[in-house]
Coordinates of C-alpha atoms and ligand atoms in Angstrom, one line a residue:
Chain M
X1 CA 47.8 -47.9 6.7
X2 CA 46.8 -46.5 9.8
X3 CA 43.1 -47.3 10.3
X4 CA 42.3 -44.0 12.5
X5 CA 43.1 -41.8 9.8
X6 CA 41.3 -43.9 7.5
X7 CA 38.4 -43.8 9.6
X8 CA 37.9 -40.3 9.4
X9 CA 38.4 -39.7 5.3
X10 CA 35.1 -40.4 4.9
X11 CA 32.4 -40.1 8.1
X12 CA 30.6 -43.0 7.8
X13 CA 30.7 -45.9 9.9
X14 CA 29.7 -48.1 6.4
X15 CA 33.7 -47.2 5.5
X16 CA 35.0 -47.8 8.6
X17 CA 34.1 -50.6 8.9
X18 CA 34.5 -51.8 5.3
X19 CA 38.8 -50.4 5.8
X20 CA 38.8 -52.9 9.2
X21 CA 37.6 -55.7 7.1
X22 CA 40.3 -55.1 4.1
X23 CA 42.8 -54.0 6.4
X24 CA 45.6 -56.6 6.5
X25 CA 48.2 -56.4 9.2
X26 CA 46.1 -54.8 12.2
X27 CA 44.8 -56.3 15.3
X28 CA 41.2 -56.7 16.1
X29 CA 41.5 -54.1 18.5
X30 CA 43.3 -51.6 16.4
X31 CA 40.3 -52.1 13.8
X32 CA 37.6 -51.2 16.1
X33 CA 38.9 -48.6 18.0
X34 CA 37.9 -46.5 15.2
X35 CA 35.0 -48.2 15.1
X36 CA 34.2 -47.4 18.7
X37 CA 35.5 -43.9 18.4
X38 CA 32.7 -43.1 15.9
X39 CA 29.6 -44.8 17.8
X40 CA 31.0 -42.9 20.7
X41 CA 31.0 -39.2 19.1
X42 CA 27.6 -40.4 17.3
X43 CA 25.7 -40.8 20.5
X44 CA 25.1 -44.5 19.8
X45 CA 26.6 -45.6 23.2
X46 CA 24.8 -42.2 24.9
X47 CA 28.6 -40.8 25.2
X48 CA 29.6 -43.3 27.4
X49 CA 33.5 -43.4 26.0
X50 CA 33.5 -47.0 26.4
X51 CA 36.6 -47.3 23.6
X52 CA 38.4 -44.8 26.4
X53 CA 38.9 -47.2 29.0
X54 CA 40.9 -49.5 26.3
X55 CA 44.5 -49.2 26.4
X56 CA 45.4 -47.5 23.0
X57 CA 48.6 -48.8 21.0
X58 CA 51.0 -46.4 20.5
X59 CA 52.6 -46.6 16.7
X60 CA 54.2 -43.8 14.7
X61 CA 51.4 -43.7 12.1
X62 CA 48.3 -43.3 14.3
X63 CA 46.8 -40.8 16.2
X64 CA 44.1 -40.7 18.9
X65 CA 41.8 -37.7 19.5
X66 CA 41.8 -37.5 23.4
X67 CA 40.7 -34.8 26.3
X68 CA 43.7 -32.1 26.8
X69 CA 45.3 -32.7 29.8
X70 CA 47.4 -30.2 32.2
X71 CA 50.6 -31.9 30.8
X72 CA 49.1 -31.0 27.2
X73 CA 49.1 -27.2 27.7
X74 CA 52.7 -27.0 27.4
X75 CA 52.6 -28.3 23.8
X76 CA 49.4 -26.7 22.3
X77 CA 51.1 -23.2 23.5
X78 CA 54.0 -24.4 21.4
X79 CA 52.1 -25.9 18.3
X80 CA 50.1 -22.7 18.6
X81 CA 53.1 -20.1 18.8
X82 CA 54.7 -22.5 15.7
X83 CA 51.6 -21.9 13.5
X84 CA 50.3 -18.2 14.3
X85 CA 53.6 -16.8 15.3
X86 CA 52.3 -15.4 18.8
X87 CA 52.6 -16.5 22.4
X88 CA 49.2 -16.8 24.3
X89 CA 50.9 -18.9 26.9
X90 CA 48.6 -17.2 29.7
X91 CA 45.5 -16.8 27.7
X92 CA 45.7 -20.8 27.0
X93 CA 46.4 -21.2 31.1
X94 CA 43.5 -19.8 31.6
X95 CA 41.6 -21.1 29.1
X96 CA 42.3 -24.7 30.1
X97 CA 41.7 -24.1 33.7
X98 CA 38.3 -22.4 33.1
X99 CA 37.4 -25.1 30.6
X100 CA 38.1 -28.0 33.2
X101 CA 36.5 -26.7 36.0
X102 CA 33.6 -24.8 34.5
X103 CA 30.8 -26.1 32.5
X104 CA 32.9 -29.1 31.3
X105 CA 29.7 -30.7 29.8
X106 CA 29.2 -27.4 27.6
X107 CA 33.0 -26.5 26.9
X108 CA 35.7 -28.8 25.3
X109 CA 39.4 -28.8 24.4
X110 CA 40.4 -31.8 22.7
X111 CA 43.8 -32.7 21.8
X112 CA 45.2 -35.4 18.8
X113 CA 48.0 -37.2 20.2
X114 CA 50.7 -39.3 17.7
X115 CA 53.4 -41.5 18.9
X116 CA 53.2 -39.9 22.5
X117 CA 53.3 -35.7 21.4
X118 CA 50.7 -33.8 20.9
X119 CA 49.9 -33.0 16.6
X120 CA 46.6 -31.2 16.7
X121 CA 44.0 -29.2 19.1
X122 CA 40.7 -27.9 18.9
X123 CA 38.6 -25.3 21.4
X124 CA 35.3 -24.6 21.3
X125 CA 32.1 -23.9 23.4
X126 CA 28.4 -24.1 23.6
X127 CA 27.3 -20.2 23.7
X128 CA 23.6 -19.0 23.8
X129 CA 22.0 -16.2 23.2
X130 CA 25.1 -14.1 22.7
X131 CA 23.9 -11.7 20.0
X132 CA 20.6 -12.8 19.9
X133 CA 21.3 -16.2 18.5
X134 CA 20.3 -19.3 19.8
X135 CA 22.4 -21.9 21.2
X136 CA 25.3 -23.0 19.1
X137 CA 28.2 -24.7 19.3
X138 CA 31.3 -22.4 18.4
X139 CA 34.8 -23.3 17.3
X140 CA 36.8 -21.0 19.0
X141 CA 40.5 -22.7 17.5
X142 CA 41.7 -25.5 15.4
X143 CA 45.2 -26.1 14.6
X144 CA 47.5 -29.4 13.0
X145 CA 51.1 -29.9 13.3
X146 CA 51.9 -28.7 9.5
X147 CA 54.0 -31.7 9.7
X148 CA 50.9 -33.9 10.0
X149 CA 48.2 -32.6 7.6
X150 CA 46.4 -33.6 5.2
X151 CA 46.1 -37.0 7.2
X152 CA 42.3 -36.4 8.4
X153 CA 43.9 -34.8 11.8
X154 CA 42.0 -31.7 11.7
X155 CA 38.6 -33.8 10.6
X156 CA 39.1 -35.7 13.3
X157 CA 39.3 -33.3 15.7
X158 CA 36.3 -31.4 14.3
X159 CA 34.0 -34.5 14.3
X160 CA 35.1 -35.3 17.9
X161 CA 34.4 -31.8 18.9
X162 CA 30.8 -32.0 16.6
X163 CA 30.0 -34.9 18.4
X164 CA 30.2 -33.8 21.7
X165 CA 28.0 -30.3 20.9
X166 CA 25.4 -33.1 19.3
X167 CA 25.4 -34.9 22.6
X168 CA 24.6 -31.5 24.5
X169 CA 22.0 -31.2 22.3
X170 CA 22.9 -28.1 20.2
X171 CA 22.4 -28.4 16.0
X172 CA 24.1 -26.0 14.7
X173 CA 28.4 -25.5 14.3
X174 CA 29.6 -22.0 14.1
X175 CA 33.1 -20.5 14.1
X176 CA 35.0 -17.4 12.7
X177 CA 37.6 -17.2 10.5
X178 CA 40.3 -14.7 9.0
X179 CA 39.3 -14.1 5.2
X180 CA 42.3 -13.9 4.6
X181 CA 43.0 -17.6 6.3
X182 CA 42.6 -19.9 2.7
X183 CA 43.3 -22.6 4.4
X184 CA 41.4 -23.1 6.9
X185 CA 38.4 -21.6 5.0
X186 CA 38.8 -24.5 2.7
X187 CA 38.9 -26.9 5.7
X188 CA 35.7 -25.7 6.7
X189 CA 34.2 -25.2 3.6
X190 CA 35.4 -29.1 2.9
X191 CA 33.3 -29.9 6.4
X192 CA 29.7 -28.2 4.6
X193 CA 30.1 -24.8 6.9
X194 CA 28.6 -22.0 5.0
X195 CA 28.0 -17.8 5.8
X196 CA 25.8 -17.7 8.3
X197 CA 23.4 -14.7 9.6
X198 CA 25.9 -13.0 10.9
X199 CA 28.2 -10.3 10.0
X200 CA 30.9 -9.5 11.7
X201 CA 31.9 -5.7 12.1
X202 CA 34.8 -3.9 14.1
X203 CA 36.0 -0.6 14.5
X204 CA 39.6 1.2 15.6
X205 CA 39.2 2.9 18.7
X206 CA 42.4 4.5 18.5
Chain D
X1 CA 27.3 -11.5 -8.0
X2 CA 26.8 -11.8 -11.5
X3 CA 28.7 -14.4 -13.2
X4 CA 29.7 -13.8 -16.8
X5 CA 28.3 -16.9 -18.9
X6 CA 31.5 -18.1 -20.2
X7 CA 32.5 -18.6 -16.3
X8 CA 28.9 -20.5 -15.8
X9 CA 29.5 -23.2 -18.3
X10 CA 33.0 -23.1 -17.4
X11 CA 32.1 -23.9 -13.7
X12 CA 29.4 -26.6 -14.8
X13 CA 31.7 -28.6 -17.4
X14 CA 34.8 -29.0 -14.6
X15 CA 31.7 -29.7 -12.1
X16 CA 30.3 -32.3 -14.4
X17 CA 33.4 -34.4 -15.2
X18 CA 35.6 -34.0 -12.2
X19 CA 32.2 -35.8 -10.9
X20 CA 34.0 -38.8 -12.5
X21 CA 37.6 -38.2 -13.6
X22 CA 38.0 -41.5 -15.6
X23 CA 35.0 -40.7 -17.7
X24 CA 35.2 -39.0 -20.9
X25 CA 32.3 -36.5 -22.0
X26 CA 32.2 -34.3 -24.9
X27 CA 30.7 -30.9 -25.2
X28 CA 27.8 -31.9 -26.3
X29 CA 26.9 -34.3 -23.4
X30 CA 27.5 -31.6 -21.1
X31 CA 25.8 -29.2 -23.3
X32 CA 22.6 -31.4 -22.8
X33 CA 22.8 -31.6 -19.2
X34 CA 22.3 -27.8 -18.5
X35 CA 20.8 -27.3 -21.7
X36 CA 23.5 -25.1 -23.2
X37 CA 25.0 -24.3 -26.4
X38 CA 27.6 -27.0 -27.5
X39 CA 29.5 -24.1 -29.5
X40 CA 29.7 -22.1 -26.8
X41 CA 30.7 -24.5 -24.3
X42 CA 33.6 -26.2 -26.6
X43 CA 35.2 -22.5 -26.5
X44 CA 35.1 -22.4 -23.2
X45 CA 36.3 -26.6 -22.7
X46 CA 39.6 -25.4 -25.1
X47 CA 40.3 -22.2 -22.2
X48 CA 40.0 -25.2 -19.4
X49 CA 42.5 -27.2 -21.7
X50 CA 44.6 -24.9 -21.6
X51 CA 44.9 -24.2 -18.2
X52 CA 45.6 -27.5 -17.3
X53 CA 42.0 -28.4 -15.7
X54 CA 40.5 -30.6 -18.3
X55 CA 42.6 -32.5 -21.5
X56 CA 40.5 -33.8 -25.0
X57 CA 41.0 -37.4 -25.7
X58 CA 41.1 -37.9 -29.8
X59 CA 39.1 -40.6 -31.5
X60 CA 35.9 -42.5 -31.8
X61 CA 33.9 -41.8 -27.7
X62 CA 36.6 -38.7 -27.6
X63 CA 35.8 -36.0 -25.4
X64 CA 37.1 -34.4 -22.7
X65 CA 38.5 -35.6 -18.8
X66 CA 39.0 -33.7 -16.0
X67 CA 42.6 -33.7 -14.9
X68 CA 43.1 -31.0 -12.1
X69 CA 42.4 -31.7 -8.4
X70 CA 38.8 -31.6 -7.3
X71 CA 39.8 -30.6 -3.9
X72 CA 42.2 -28.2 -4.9
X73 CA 40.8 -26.4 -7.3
X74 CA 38.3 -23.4 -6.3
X75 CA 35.4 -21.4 -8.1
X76 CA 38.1 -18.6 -8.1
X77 CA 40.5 -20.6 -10.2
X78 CA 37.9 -21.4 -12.7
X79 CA 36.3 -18.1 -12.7
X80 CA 39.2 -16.0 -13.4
X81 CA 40.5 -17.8 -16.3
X82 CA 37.6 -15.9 -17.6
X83 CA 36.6 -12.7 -16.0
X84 CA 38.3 -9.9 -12.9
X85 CA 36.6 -10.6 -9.7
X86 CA 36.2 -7.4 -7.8
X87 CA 38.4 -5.3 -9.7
X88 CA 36.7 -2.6 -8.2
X89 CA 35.7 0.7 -9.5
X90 CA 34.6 -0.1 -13.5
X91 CA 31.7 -1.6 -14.4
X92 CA 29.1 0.5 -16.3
X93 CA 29.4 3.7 -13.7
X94 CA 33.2 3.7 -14.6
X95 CA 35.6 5.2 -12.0
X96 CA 33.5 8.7 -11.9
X97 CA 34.6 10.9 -9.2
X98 CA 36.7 8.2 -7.6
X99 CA 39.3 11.2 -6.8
X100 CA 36.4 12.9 -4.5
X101 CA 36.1 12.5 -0.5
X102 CA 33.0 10.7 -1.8
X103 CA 34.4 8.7 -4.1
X104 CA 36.9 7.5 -1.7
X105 CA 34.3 6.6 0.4
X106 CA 32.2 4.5 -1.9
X107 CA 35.5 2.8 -3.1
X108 CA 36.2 1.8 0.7
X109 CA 32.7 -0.1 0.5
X110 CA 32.8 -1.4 -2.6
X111 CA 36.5 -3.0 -1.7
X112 CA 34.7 -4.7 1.2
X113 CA 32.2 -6.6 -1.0
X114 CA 34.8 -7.4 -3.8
X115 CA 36.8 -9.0 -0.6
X116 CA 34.5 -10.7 0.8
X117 CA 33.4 -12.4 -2.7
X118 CA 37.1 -13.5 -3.8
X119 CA 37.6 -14.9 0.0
X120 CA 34.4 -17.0 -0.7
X121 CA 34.9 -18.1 -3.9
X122 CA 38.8 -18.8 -3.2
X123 CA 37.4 -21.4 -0.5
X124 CA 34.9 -23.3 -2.0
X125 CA 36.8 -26.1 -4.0
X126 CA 35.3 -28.4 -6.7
X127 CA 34.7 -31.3 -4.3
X128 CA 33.0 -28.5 -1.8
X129 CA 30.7 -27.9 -4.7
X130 CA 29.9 -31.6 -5.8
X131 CA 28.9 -31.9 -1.4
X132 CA 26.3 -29.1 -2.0
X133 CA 25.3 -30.3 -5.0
X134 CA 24.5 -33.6 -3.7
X135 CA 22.4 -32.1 -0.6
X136 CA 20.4 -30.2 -3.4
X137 CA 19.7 -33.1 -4.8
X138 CA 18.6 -35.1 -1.8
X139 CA 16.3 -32.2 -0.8
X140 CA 14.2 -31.9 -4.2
Ligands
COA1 C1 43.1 -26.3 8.7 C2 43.8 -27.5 9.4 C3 43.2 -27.6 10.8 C4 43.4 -28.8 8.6 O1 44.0 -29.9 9.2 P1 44.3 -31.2 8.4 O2 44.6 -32.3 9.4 O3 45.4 -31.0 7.4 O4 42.9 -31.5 7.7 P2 42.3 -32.8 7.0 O5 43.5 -33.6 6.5 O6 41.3 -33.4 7.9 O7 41.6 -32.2 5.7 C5 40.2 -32.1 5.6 C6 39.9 -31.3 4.4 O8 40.3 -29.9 4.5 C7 40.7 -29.4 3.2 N1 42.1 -29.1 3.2 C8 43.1 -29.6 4.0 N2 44.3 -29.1 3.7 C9 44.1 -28.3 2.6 C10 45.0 -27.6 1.7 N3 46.3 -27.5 2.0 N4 44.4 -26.9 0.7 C11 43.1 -26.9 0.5 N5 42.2 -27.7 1.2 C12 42.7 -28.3 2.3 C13 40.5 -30.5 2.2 O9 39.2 -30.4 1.6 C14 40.5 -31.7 3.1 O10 39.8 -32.8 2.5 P3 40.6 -34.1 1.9 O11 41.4 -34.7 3.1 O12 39.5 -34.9 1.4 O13 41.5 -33.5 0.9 C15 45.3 -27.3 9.3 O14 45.7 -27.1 8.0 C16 45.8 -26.1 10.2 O15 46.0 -26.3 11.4 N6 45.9 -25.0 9.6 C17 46.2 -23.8 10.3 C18 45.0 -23.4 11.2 C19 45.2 -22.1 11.8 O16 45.5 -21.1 11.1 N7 44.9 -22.0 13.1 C20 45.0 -20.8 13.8 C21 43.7 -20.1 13.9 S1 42.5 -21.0 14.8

């Protein structure tokens, strides 16, 4: 059983750690990297990544939640264009390049990586003030592999992403989704996100 | 949103044993819980039974289990075994002048709010439910 998955079934460390101690078949090091993943994105180290500078074992049945890279663009374009059917192969460009060299410390794009390919993504930013509302951190895009869900992929990328808006200092997780979009309204819903304040209205200008 | 009582109890007696699937609870237990009618509520346990949420286990501690999926099953699943949600139009102003510019108008609105409540309740599973349940409780 792959212990990062298990780690994130259930967000406490209490499980975690209970799964590395019944575990059979697992190295030390493959127990506690989970271990050391949650500490991290709970600010008990102060963010200090320390489980990142261990080498991570690469096996078909785990997955690590990692830092896009520029080599990772490539594949979240594709994973995106496989699950919402359009190409925003410049809009994610950009995206990337703005998010890596502006505001690092209040934007993120993290990326879950399986067996050497890239299975999951999320985006999202610290905004404040926009609309009158105080800082938050927003979830701008969350996506699995459908070939990998329901394996605590998208948790874990949410939690990561959670983790760091706790670090900045920002209480409150907001995002916006299609109402038509069961799924990942459930997924939320499953994660405690409720309506907020806010409506959302449009218009066509046409 | 009003719900219609049958869908209350309904919602409360899948809440209350898919809190533990392997126990077995009979009407009355719930019933005394949330302080509702045992006849009332065995009517609406026989609807769950048949639509596959919950099965009656014969003989002395008999009762009911849950056997659906706690994480799979919404409010909306549970609900519309027993009422429409936002079937539009109806309701005790009946479809009056819905063929007017006016009408039309109201309609568009009215669709909205129906969309907007099947959306939510289509989201929030059983298991979402027993999570808010459980912050309710820690908060009193
Ligand atoms: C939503 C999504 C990110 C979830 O990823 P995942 O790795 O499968 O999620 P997890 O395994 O961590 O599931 C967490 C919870 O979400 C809910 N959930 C997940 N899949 C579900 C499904 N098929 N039906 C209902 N609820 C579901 C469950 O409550 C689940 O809890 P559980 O594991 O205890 O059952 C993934 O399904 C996805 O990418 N969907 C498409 C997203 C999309 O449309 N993106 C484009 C716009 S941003």
């Amino acid at each position: 059983m792959p212990l990062c998955r298990i780690a994130y079934v259930d967000h406490t460390l209490v499980k975690c750690l209970w799964r590395a101690a019944t575990c059979p078949g697992l190295t030390v090091y493959e127990k506690m990297v989970p271990v050391y993943q949650y500490l991290d994105s709970h600010s008990v180290f102060g963010g200090k990544d320390c489980w990142r500078s261990m080498e991570m074992p690469e096996t078909d049945a785990n997955f690590v939640i990692r830092p896009a890279e520029q080599r990772d663009v490539a594949d979240v374009i594709a994973l995106d264009e496989r699950i919402t059917g359009i190409s925003k192969r410049e809009y994610l460009h950009d995206l990337f390049e703005r998010y890596r060299t502006r505001k690092p410390d209040q934007r993120f794009f993290y990326v879950a990586e399986a067996a050497g390919r890239v299975v999951g993504f999320v985006v999202g930013e610290i905004r404040a003030w926009e609309f009158g509302s105080e800082p938050c951190g927003w979830v701008f895009a969350i996506s699995v592999d459908p070939d990998e869900r329901e394996e605590s992929v998208g948790s874990a990328l949410l939690d990561e992403i959670c983790g760091r808006f706790r670090q900045a200092g920002v209480t409150r997780l907001r995002t916006m989704i299609s109402r038509n979009n069961h799924l990942l309204m459930s997924f939320f819903r499953s994660h405690g996100l409720m309506a907020g304040p806010y409506l959302q209205l449009e218009k066509d200008l046409t | 949103m009003k719900l219609q009582t049958a869908s209350r109890l309904a919602i409360y007696a899948v809440l209350e044993l898919s809190a533990d699937p392997e126990r077995q609870l009979s009407a009355a237990e719930i019933g005394d819980k949330f302080d509702i009618s045992t006849h009332h509520l065995s009517k609406v346990l026989h609807t769950l039974g048949r639509a596959g949420l919950v099965r009656s286990v014969r003989g002395a501690g008999g009762g009911y289990v849950f056997c659906g999926n706690a994480k799979r099953t919404t409010l909306l699943n549970v609900i519309e075994l027993f009422e429409t949600v936002g079937g539009g139009g109806g309701g005790d102003g009946g479809n009056a002048g819905a063929a007017t510019a006016e009408g039309a108008a109201l309609e568009t609105v009215l669709r909205e709010i129906d969309e907007l409540t099947r959306a939510t309740l289509n989201s929030v599973t059983l298991s979402t439910l027993h999570m808010l349940a459980a912050g309710a409780e820690k908060d009193n």
